[in-house]
mmCIF file of C-alpha atoms and ligand atoms in Angstrom:
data_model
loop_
_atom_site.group_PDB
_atom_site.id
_atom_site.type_symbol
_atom_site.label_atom_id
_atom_site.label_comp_id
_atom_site.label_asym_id
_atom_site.label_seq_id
_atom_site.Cartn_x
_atom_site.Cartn_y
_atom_site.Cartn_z
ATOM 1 C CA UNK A 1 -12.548 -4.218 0.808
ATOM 2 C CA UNK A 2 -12.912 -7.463 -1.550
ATOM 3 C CA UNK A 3 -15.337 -6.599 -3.844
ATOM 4 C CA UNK A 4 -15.051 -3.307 -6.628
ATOM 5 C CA UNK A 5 -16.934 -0.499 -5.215
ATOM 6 C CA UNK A 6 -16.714 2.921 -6.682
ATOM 7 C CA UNK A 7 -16.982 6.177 -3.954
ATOM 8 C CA UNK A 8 -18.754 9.539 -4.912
ATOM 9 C CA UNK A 9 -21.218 12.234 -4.064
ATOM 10 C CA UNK A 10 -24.709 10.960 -4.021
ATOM 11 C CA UNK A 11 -26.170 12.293 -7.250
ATOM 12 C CA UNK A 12 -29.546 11.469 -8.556
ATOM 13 C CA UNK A 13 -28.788 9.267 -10.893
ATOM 14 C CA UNK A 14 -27.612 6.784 -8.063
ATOM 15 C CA UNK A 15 -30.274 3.879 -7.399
ATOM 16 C CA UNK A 16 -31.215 4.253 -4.044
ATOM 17 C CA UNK A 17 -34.593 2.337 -4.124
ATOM 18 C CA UNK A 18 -33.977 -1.003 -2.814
ATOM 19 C CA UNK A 19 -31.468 0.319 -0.343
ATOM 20 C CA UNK A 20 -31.992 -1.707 2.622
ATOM 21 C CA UNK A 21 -29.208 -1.938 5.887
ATOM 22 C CA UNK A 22 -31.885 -3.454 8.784
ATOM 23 C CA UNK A 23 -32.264 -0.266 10.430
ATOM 24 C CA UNK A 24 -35.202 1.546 8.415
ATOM 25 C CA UNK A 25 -35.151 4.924 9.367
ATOM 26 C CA UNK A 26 -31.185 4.981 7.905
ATOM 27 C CA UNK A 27 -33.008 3.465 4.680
ATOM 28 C CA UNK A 28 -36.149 6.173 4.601
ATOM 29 C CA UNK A 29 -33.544 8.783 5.431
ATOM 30 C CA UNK A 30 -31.524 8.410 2.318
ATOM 31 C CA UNK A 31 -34.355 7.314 -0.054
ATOM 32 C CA UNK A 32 -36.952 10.735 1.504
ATOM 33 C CA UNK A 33 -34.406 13.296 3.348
ATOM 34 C CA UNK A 34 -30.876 13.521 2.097
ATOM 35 C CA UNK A 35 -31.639 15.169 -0.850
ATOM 36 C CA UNK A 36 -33.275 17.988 0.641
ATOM 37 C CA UNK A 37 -30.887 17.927 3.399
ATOM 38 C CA UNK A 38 -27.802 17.759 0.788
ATOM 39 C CA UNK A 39 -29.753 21.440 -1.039
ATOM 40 C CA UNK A 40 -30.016 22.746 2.555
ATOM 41 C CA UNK A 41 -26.173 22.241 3.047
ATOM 42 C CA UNK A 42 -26.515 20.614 6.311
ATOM 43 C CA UNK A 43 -25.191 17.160 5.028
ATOM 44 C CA UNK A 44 -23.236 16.093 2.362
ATOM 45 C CA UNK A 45 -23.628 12.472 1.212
ATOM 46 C CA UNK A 46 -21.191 10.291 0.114
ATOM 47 C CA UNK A 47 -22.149 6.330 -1.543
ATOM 48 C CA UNK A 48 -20.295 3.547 -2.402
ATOM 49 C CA UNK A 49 -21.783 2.281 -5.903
ATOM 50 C CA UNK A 50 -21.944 -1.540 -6.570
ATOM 51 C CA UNK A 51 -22.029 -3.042 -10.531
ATOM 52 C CA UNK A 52 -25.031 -1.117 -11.998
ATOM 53 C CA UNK A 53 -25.129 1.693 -9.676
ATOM 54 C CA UNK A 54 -26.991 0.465 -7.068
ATOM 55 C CA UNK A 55 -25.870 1.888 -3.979
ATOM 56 C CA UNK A 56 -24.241 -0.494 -1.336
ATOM 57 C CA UNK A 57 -23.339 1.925 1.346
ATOM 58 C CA UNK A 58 -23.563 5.495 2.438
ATOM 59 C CA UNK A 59 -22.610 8.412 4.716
ATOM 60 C CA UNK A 60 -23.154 11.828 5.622
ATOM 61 C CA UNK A 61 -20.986 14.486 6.924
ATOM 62 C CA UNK A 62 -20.977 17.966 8.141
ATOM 63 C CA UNK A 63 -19.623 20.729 10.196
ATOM 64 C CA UNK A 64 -20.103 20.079 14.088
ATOM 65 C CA UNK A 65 -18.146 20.623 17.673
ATOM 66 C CA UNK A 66 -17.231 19.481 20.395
ATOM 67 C CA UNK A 67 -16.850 21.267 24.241
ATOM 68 C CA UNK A 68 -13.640 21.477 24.856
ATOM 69 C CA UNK A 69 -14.546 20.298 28.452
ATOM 70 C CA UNK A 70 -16.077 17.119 27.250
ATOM 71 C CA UNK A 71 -13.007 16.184 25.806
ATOM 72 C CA UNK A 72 -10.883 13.349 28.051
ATOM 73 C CA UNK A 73 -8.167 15.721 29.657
ATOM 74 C CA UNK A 74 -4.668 13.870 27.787
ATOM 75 C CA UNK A 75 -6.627 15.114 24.948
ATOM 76 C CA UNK A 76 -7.540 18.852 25.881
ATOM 77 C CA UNK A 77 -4.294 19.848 27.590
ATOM 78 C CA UNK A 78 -2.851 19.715 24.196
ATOM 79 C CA UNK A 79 -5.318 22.180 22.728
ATOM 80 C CA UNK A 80 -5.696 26.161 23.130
ATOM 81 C CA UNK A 81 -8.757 26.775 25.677
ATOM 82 C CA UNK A 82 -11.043 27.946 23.555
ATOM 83 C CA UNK A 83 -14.674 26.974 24.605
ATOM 84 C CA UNK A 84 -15.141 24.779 21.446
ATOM 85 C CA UNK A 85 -13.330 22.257 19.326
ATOM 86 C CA UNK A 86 -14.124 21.911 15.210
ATOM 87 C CA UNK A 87 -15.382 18.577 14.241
ATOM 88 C CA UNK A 88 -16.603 16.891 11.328
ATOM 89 C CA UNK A 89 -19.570 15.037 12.722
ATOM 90 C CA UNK A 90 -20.383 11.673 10.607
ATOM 91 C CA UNK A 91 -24.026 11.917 10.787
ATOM 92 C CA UNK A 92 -25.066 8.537 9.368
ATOM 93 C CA UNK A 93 -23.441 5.362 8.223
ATOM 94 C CA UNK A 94 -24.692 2.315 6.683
ATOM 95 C CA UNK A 95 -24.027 -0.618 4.284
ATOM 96 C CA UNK A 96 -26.524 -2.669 2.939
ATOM 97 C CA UNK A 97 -27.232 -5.881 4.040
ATOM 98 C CA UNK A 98 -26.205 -7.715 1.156
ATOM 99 C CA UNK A 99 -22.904 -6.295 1.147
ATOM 100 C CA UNK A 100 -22.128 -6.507 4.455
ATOM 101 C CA UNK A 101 -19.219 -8.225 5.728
ATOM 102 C CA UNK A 102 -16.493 -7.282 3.014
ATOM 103 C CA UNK A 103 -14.717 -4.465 4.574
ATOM 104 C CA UNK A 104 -17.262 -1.651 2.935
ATOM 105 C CA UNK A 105 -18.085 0.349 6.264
ATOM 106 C CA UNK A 106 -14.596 -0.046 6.927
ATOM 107 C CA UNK A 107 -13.818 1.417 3.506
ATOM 108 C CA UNK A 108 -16.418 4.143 4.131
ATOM 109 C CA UNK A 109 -15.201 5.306 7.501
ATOM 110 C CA UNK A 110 -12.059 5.295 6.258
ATOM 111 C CA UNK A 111 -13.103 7.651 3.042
ATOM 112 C CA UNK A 112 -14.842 10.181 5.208
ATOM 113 C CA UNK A 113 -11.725 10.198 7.555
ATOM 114 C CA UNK A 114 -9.479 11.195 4.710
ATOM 115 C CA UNK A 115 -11.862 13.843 3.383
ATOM 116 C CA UNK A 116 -12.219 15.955 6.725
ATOM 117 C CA UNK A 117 -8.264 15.393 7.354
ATOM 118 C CA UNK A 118 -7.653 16.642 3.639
ATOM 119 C CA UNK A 119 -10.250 19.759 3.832
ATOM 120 C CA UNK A 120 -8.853 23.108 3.721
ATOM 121 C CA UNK A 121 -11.286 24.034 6.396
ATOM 122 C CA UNK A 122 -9.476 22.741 9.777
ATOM 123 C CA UNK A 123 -11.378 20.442 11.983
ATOM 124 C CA UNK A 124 -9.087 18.471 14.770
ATOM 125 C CA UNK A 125 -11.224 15.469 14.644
ATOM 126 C CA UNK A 126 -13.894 13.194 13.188
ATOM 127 C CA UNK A 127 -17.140 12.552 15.553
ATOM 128 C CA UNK A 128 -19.897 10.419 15.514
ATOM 129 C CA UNK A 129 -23.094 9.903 18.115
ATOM 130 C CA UNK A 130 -22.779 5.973 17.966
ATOM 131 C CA UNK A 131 -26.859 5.011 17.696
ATOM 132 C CA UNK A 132 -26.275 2.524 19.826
ATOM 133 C CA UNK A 133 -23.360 -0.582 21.700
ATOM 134 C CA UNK A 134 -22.820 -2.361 18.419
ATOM 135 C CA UNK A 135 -22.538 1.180 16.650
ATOM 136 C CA UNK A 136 -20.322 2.323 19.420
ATOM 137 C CA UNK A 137 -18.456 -1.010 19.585
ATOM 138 C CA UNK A 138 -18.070 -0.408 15.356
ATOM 139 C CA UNK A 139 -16.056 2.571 15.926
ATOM 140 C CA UNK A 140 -14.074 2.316 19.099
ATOM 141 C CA UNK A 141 -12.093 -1.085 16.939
ATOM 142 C CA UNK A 142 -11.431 1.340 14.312
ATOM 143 C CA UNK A 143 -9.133 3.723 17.043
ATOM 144 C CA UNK A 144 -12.599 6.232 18.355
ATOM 145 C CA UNK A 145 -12.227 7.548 21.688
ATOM 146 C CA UNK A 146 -15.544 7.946 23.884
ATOM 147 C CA UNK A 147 -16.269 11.358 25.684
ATOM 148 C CA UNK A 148 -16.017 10.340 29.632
ATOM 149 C CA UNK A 149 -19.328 11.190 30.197
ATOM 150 C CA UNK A 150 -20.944 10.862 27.196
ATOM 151 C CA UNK A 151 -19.092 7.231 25.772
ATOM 152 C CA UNK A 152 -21.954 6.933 22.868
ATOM 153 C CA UNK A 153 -20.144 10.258 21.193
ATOM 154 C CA UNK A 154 -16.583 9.184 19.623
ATOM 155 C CA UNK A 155 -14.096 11.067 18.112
ATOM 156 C CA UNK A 156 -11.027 10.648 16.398
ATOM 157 C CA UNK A 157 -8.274 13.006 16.009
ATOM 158 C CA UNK A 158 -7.307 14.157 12.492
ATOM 159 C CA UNK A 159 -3.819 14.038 12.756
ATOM 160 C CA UNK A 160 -4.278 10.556 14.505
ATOM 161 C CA UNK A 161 -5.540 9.344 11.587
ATOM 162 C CA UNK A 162 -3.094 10.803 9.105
ATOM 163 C CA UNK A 163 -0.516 10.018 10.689
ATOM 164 C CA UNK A 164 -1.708 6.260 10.139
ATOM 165 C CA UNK A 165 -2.165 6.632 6.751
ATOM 166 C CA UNK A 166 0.367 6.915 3.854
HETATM 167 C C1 LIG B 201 -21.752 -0.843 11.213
HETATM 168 C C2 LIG B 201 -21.705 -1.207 9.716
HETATM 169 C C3 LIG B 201 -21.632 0.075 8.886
HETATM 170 C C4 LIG B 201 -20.478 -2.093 9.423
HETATM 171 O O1 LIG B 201 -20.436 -2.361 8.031
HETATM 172 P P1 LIG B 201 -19.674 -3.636 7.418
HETATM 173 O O2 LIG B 201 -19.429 -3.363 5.962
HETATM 174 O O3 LIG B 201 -20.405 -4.899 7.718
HETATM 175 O O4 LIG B 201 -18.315 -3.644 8.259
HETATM 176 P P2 LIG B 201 -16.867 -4.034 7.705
HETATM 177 O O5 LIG B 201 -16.942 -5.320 6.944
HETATM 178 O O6 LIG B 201 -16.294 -2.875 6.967
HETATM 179 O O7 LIG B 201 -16.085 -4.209 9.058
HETATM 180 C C5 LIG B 201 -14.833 -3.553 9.219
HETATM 181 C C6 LIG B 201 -14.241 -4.001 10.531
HETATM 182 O O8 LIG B 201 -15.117 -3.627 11.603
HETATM 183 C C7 LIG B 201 -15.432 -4.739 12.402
HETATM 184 N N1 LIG B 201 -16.793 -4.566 12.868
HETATM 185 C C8 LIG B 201 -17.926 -4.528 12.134
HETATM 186 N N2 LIG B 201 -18.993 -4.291 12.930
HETATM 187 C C9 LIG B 201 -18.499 -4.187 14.193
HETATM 188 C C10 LIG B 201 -19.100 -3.943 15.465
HETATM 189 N N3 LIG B 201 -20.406 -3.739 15.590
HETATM 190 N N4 LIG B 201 -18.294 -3.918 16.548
HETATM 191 C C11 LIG B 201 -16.958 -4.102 16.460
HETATM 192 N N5 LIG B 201 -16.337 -4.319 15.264
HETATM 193 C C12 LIG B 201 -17.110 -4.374 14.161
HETATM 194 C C13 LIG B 201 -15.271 -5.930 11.464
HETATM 195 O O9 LIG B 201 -15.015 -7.113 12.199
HETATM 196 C C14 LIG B 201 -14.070 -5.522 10.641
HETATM 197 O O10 LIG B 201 -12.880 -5.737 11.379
HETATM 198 P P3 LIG B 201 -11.438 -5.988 10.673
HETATM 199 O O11 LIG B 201 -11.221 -4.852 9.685
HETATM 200 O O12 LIG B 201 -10.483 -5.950 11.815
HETATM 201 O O13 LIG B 201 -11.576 -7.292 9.985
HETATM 202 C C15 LIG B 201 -22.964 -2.045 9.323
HETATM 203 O O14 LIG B 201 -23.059 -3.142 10.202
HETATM 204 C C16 LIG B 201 -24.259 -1.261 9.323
HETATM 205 O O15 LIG B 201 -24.615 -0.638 8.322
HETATM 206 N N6 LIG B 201 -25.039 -1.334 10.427
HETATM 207 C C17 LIG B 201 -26.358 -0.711 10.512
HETATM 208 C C18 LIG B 201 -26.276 0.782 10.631
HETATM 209 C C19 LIG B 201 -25.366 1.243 11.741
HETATM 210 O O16 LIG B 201 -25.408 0.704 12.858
HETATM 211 N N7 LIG B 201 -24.530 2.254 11.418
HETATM 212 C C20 LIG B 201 -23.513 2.785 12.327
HETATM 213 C C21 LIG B 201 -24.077 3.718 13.332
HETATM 214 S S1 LIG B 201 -24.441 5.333 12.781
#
């Protein structure tokens, strides 16, 4: 990431007005819904702040699953059979067009990676229902695995990633 962006929980003194990534209902959702969504504790919302607070880039996050039997099989053999695996679904990602380009979704993915794999509350992996090819295409270069039968869903395993990491 080349240019000095500052990570944190969306808070309301954050400048999300002129927010604007080409896909408007990502805009309108974090402009008219994540705050409620945020008090509802069904998302949590993390930003990456540009010079003056205006926000460049955001995600959300919360607590999801995955059936164990949509899992590839190299990847459930190595888990107990219990109907259901604990995720950390990534709800929503997006940088703004003007700061596209510099390595900030990168940087973002990489943030909410380290927060589920540093949580006290176990989830095996981070998942995300790609919106569409390019979305899908975003995460599968940064290591995501598609479901067989369901390749727009991605996951990566936790320890996958911290094991990458130092
Ligand atoms: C997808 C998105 C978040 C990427 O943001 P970005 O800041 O431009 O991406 P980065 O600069 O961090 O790119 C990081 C890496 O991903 C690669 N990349 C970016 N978009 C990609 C895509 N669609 N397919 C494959 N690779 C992609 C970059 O080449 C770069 O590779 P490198 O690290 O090997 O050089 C941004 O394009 C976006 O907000 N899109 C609209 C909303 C959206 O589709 N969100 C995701 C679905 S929920």
């Amino acid at each position: 990431m080349s240019a000095p962006f500052r990570l944190a929980p969306l808070d309301a003194a954050h400048d999300r007005a002129a927010f604007s990534c080409g896909a408007e209902p990502l805009d309108r959702y974090l402009r008219e819904q994540v705050t409620q969504d945020i008090r509802r504790r069904v998302a949590a919302c993390f930003v990456a702040l540009a010079d003056g607070g205006r926000v460049a880039g955001y995600y959300t996050v919360a607590a999801a699953s995955l059936l164990l039997t949509d899992l590839p099989a190299s990847t459930a053999k190595k888990l107990p059979r219990y109907p259901t695996v604990p995720t950390v679904r990534l709800g929503r990602l997006a940088v703004d067009l003007a700061f596209r380009g510099q390595g900030l979704g990168g940087a973002l993915l990489a943030d909410a990676l380290d927060r589920a794999a540093r949580s006290e509350i176990a989830a095996h992996a981070l998942m995300v229902d790609a919106s569409g090819e390019t979305a899908a295409a975003f995460y599968r270069h940064h290591g995501f695995i598609a479901l067989p039968d369901s390749p727009r869903t991605l996951f990566l395993p936790l320890a996958t990633w911290a094991a990458k990491t130092p």
